[in-house]
mmCIF file of C-alpha atoms in Angstrom:
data_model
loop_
_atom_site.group_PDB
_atom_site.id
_atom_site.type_symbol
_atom_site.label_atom_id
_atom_site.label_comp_id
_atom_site.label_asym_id
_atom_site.label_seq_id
_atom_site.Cartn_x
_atom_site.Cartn_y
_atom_site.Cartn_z
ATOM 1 C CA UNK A 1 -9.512 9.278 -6.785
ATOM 2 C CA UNK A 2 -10.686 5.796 -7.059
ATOM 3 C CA UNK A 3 -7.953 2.956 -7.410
ATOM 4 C CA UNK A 4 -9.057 1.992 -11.033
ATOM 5 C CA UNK A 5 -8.763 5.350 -12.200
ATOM 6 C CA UNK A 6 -4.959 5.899 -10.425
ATOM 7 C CA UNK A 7 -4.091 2.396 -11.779
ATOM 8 C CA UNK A 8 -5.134 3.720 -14.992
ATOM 9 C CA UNK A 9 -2.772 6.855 -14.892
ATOM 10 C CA UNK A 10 0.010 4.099 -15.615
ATOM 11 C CA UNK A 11 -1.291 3.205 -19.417
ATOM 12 C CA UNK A 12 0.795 6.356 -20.086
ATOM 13 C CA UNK A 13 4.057 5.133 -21.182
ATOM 14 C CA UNK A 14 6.364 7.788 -19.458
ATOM 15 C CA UNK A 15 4.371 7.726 -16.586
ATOM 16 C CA UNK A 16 4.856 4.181 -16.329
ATOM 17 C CA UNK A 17 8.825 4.427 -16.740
ATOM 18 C CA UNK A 18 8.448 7.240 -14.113
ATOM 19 C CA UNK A 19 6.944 5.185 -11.821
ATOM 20 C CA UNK A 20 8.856 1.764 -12.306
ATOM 21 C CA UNK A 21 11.608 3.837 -12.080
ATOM 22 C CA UNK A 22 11.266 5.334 -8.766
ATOM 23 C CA UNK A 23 9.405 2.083 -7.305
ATOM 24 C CA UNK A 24 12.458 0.057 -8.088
ATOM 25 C CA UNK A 25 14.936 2.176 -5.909
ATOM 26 C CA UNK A 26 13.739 1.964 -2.279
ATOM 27 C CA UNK A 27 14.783 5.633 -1.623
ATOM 28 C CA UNK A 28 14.363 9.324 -1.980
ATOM 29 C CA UNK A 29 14.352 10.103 -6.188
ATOM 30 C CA UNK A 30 14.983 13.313 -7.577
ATOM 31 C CA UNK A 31 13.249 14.570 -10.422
ATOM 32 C CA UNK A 32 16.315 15.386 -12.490
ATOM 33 C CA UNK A 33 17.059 11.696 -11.352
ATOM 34 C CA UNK A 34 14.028 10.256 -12.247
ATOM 35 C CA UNK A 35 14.097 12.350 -15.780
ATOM 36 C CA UNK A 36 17.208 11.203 -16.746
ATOM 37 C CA UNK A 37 16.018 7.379 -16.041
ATOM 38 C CA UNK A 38 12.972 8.006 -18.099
ATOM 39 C CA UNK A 39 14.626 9.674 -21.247
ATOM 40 C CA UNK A 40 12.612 12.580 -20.689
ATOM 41 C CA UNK A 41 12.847 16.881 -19.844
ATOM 42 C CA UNK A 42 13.120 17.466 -16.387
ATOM 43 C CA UNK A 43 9.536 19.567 -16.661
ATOM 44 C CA UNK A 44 7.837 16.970 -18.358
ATOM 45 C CA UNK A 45 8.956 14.198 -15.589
ATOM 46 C CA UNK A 46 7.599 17.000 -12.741
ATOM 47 C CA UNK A 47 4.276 17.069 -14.359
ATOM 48 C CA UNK A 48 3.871 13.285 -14.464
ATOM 49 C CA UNK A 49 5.449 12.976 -11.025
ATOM 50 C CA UNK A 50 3.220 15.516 -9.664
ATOM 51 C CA UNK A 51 -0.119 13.713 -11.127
ATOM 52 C CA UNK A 52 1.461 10.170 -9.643
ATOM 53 C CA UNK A 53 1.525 12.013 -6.231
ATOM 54 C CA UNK A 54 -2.129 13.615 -6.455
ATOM 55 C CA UNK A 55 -3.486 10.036 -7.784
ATOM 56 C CA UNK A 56 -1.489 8.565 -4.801
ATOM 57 C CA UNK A 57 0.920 6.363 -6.208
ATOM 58 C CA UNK A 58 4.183 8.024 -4.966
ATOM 59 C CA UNK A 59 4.888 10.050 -2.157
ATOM 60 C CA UNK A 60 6.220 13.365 -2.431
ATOM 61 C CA UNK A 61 8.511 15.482 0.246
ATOM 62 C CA UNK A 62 11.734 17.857 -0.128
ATOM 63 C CA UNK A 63 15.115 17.868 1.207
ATOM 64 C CA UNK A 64 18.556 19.372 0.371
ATOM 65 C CA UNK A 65 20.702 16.795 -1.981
ATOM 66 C CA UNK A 66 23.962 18.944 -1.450
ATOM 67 C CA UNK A 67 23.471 17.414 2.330
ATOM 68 C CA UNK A 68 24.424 20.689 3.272
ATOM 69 C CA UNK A 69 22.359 22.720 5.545
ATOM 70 C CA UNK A 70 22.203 26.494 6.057
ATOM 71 C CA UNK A 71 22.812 30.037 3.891
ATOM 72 C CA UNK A 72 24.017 28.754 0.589
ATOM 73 C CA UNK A 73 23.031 25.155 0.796
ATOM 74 C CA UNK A 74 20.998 25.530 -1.731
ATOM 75 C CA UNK A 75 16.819 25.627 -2.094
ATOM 76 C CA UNK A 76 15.686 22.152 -1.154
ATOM 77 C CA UNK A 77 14.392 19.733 -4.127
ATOM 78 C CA UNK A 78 11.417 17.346 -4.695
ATOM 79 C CA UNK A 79 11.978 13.838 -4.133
ATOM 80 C CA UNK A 80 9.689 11.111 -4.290
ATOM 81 C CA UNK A 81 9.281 7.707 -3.106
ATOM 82 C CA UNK A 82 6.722 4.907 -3.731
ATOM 83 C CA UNK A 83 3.249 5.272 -1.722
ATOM 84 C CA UNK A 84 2.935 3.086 1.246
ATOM 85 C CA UNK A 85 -0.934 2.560 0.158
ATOM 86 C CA UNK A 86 -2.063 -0.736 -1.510
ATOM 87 C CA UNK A 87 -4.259 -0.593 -4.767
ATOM 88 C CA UNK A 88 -6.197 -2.675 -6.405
ATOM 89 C CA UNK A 89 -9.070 -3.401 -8.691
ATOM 90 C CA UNK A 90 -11.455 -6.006 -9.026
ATOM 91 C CA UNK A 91 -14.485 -6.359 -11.272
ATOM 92 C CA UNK A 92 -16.756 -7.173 -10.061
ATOM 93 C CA UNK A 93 -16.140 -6.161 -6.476
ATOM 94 C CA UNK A 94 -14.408 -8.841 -4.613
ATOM 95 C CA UNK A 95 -13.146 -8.896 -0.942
ATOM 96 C CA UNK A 96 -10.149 -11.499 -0.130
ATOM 97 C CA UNK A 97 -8.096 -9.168 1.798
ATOM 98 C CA UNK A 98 -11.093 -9.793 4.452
ATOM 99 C CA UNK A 99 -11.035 -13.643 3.882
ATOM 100 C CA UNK A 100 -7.481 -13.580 4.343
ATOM 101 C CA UNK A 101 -7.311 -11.788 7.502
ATOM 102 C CA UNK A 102 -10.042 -13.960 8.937
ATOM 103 C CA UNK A 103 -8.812 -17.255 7.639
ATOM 104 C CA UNK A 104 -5.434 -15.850 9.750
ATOM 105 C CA UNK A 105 -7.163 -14.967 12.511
ATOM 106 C CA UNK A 106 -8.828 -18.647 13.245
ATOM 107 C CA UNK A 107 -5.267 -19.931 12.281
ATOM 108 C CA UNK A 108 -3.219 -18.324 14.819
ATOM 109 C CA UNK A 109 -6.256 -18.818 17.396
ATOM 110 C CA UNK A 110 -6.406 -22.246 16.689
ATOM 111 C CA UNK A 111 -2.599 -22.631 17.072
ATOM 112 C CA UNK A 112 -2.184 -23.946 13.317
ATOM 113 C CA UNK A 113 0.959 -22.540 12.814
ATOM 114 C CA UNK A 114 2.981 -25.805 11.866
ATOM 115 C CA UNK A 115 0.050 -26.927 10.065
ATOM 116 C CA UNK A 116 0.349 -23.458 7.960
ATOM 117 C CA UNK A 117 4.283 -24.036 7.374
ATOM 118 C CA UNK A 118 3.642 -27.144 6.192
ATOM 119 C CA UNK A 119 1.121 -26.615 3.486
ATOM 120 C CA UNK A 120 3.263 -23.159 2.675
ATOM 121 C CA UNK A 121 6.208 -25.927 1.907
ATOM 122 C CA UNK A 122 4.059 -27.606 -0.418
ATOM 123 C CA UNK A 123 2.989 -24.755 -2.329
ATOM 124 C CA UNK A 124 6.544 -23.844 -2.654
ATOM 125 C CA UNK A 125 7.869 -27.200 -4.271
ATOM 126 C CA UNK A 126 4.551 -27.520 -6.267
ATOM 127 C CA UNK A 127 5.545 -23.730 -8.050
ATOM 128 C CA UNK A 128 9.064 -25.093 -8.176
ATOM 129 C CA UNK A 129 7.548 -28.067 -10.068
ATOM 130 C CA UNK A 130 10.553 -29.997 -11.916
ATOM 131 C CA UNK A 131 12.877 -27.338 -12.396
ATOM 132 C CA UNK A 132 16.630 -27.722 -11.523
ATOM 133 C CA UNK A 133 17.249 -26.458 -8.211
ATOM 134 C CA UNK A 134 18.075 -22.421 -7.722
ATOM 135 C CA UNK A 135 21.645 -21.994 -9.299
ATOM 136 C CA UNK A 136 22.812 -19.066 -7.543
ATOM 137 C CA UNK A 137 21.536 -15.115 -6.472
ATOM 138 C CA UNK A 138 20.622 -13.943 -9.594
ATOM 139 C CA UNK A 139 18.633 -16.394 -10.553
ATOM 140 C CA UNK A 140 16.572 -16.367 -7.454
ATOM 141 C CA UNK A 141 16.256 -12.506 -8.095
ATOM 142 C CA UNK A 142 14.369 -13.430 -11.303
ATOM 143 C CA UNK A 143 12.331 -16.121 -9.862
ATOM 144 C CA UNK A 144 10.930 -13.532 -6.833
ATOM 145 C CA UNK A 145 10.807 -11.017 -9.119
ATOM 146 C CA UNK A 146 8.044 -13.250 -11.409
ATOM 147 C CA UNK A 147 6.545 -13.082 -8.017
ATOM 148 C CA UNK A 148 6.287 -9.650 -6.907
ATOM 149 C CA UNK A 149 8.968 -9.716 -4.305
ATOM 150 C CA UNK A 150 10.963 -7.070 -5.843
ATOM 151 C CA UNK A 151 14.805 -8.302 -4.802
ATOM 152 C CA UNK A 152 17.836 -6.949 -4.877
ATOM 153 C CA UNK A 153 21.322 -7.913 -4.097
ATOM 154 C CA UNK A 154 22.972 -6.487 -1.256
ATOM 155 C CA UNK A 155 26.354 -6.861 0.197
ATOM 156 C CA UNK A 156 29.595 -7.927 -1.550
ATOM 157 C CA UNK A 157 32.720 -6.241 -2.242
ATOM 158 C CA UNK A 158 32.678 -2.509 -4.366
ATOM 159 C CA UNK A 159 29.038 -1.236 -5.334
ATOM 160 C CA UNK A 160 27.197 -1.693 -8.640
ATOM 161 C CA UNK A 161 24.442 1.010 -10.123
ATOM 162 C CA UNK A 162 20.981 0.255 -8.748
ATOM 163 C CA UNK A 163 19.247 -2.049 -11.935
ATOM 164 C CA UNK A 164 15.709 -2.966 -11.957
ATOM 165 C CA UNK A 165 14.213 -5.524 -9.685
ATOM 166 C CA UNK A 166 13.358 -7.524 -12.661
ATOM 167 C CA UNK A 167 16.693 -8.590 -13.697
ATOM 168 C CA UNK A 168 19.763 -7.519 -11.770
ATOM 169 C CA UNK A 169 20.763 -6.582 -8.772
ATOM 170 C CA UNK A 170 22.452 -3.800 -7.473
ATOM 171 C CA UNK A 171 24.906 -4.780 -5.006
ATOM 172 C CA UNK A 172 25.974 -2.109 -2.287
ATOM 173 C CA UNK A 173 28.093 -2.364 1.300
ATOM 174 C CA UNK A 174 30.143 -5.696 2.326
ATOM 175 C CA UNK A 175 29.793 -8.665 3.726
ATOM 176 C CA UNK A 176 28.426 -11.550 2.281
ATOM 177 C CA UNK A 177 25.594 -11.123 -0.543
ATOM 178 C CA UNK A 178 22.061 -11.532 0.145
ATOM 179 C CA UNK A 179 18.948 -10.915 -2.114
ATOM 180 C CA UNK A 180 16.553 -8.873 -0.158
ATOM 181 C CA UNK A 181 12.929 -8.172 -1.244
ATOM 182 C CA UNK A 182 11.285 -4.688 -0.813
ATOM 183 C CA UNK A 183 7.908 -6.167 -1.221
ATOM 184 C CA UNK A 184 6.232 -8.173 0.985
ATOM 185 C CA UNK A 185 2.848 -9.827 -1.672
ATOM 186 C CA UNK A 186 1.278 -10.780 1.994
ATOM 187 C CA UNK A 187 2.110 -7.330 3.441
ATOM 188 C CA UNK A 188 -1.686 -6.343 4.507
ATOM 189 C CA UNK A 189 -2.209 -9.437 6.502
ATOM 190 C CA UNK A 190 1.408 -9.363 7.699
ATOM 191 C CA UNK A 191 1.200 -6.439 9.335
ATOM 192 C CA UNK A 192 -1.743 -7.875 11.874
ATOM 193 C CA UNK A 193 -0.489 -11.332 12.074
ATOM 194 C CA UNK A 194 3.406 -11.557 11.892
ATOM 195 C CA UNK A 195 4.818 -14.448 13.142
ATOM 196 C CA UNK A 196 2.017 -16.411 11.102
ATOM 197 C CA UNK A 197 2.269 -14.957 8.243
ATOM 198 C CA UNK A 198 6.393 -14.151 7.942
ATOM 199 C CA UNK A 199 6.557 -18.040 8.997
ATOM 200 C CA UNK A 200 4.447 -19.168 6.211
ATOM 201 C CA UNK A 201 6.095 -16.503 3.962
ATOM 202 C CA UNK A 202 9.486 -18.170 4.949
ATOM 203 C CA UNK A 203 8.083 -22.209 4.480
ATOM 204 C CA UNK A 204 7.016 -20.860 1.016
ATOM 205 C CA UNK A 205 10.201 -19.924 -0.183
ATOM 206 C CA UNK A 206 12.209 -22.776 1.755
ATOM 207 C CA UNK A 207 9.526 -25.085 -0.436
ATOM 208 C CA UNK A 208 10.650 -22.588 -3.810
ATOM 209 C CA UNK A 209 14.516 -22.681 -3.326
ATOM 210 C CA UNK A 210 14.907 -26.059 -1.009
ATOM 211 C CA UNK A 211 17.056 -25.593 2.386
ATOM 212 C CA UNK A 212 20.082 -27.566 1.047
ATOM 213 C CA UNK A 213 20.580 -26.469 -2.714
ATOM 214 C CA UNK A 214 23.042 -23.332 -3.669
ATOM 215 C CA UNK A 215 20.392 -20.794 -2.187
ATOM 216 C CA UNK A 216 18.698 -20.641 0.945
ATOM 217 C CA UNK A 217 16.289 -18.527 2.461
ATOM 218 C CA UNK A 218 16.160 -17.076 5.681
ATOM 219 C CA UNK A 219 14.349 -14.669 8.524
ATOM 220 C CA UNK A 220 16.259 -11.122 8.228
ATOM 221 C CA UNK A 221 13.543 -8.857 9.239
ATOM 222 C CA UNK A 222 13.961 -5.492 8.153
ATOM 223 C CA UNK A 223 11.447 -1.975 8.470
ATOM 224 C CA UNK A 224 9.702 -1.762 5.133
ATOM 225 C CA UNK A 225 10.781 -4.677 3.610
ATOM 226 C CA UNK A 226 10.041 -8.700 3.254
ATOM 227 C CA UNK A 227 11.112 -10.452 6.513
ATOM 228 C CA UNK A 228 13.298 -13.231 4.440
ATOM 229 C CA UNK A 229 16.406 -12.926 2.873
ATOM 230 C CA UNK A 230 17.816 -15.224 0.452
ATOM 231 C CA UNK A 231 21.442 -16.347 0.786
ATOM 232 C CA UNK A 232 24.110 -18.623 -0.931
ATOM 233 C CA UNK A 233 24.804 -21.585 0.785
ATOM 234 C CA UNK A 234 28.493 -20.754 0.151
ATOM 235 C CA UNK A 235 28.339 -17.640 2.439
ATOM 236 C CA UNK A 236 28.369 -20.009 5.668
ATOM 237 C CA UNK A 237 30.564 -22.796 4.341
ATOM 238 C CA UNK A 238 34.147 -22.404 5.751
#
């Protein structure tokens, strides 16, 4: 299936809830789960599930929820997860991904890494533009969200529903809270060029939020998620 016709699988509105839905938690989703999310019968949410899977915009797999193992554990269940894949559409064709990688590629080989930082901190303040500084966590959960981070709060004391990335954050565990992103919008080229790309990633947002205001980002590298973290300036002051 071609990306522009799986893209175009979403303009169904329960679909689209289907996916959002299961795109926004970072784990394993049920269908009765997902179902319930959507407002819709459990058979109707399999069928749309099923056709995100074959058009390759979630990943499917099965495992017991009970957590039990062995004669009556119970038949395992569907669960589904966002696809690792990238898609996209451009008409007419276009081809930055390759630009991008190149442009990287001379970069790092030409030891322009400050160079990159530094330009990456000027984008930031210039998207930033006049606007009062970053008031606290869940406002910088909007702002990444506007930007295709997808954040979430993590940490703090008791644990809060998972809400969607857009908005609200779901925060799980203790500790001090951080917004974490489970997007990375520089992902493709991240993955060949790391330290160039997570440092310019990481200048970007320092440029966003500022290094001194109530927010702060910061490297956290994590498997399958942005390299940055934001924090509250509070969490380190004694």
């Amino acid at each position: 299936m071609k990306d522009i016709d799986a893209i175009a699988m979403l303009q169904d509105p329960v679909r689209r809830r289907l996916y959002e839905y299961v795109a926004a938690q970072g784990r394993e989703v049920s269908r009765n789960e997902a179902a319930e999310a959507a407002g819709v019968a459990r058979t109707l949410a399999a069928h749309h599930l099923d056709r995100l899977t074959e058009a390759g915009l979630l990943e499917s797999g099965s495992r017991r929820l009970t957590g039990r193992s062995g004669p009556g554990a119970g038949r395992p269940a569907k669960v589904y997860t966002r696809a690792r894949a990238e898609l996209s559409v451009s008409l007419p064709a276009r081809d930055y991904l390759t630009a991008a990688e190149l442009l990287a590629e001379a970069a790092e080989q030409a030891g322009l890494d400050a160079v990159l930082r530094t330009a990456a901190g000027r984008r930031g303040e210039a998207l930033r533009g006049s606007a009062a500084p970053c008031a606290g966590l869940e406002e910088a959960v909007e702002m990444l969200a506007d930007r295709g981070y997808e954040p979430y709060v993590e940490g703090g004391e008791g644990t809060e529903g998972a809400q969607d990335a857009a908005g609200a954050a779901a925060a799980t565990g203790a500790g001090p809270r951080v917004v974490r992103m489970r997007n990375c919008p520089f992902h493709a080229v991240a993955e060949h060029f790391p330290p160039l790309v997570c440092g310019m990633n990481l200048a970007l947002l320092e440029g966003l939020f500022g290094t001194d205001g109530p927010v702060r980002p910061r490297m956290d590298a994590r498997p399958g998620e942005c390299c940055v973290v934001i924090e509250s300036s509070k969490n380190n002051d004694d």
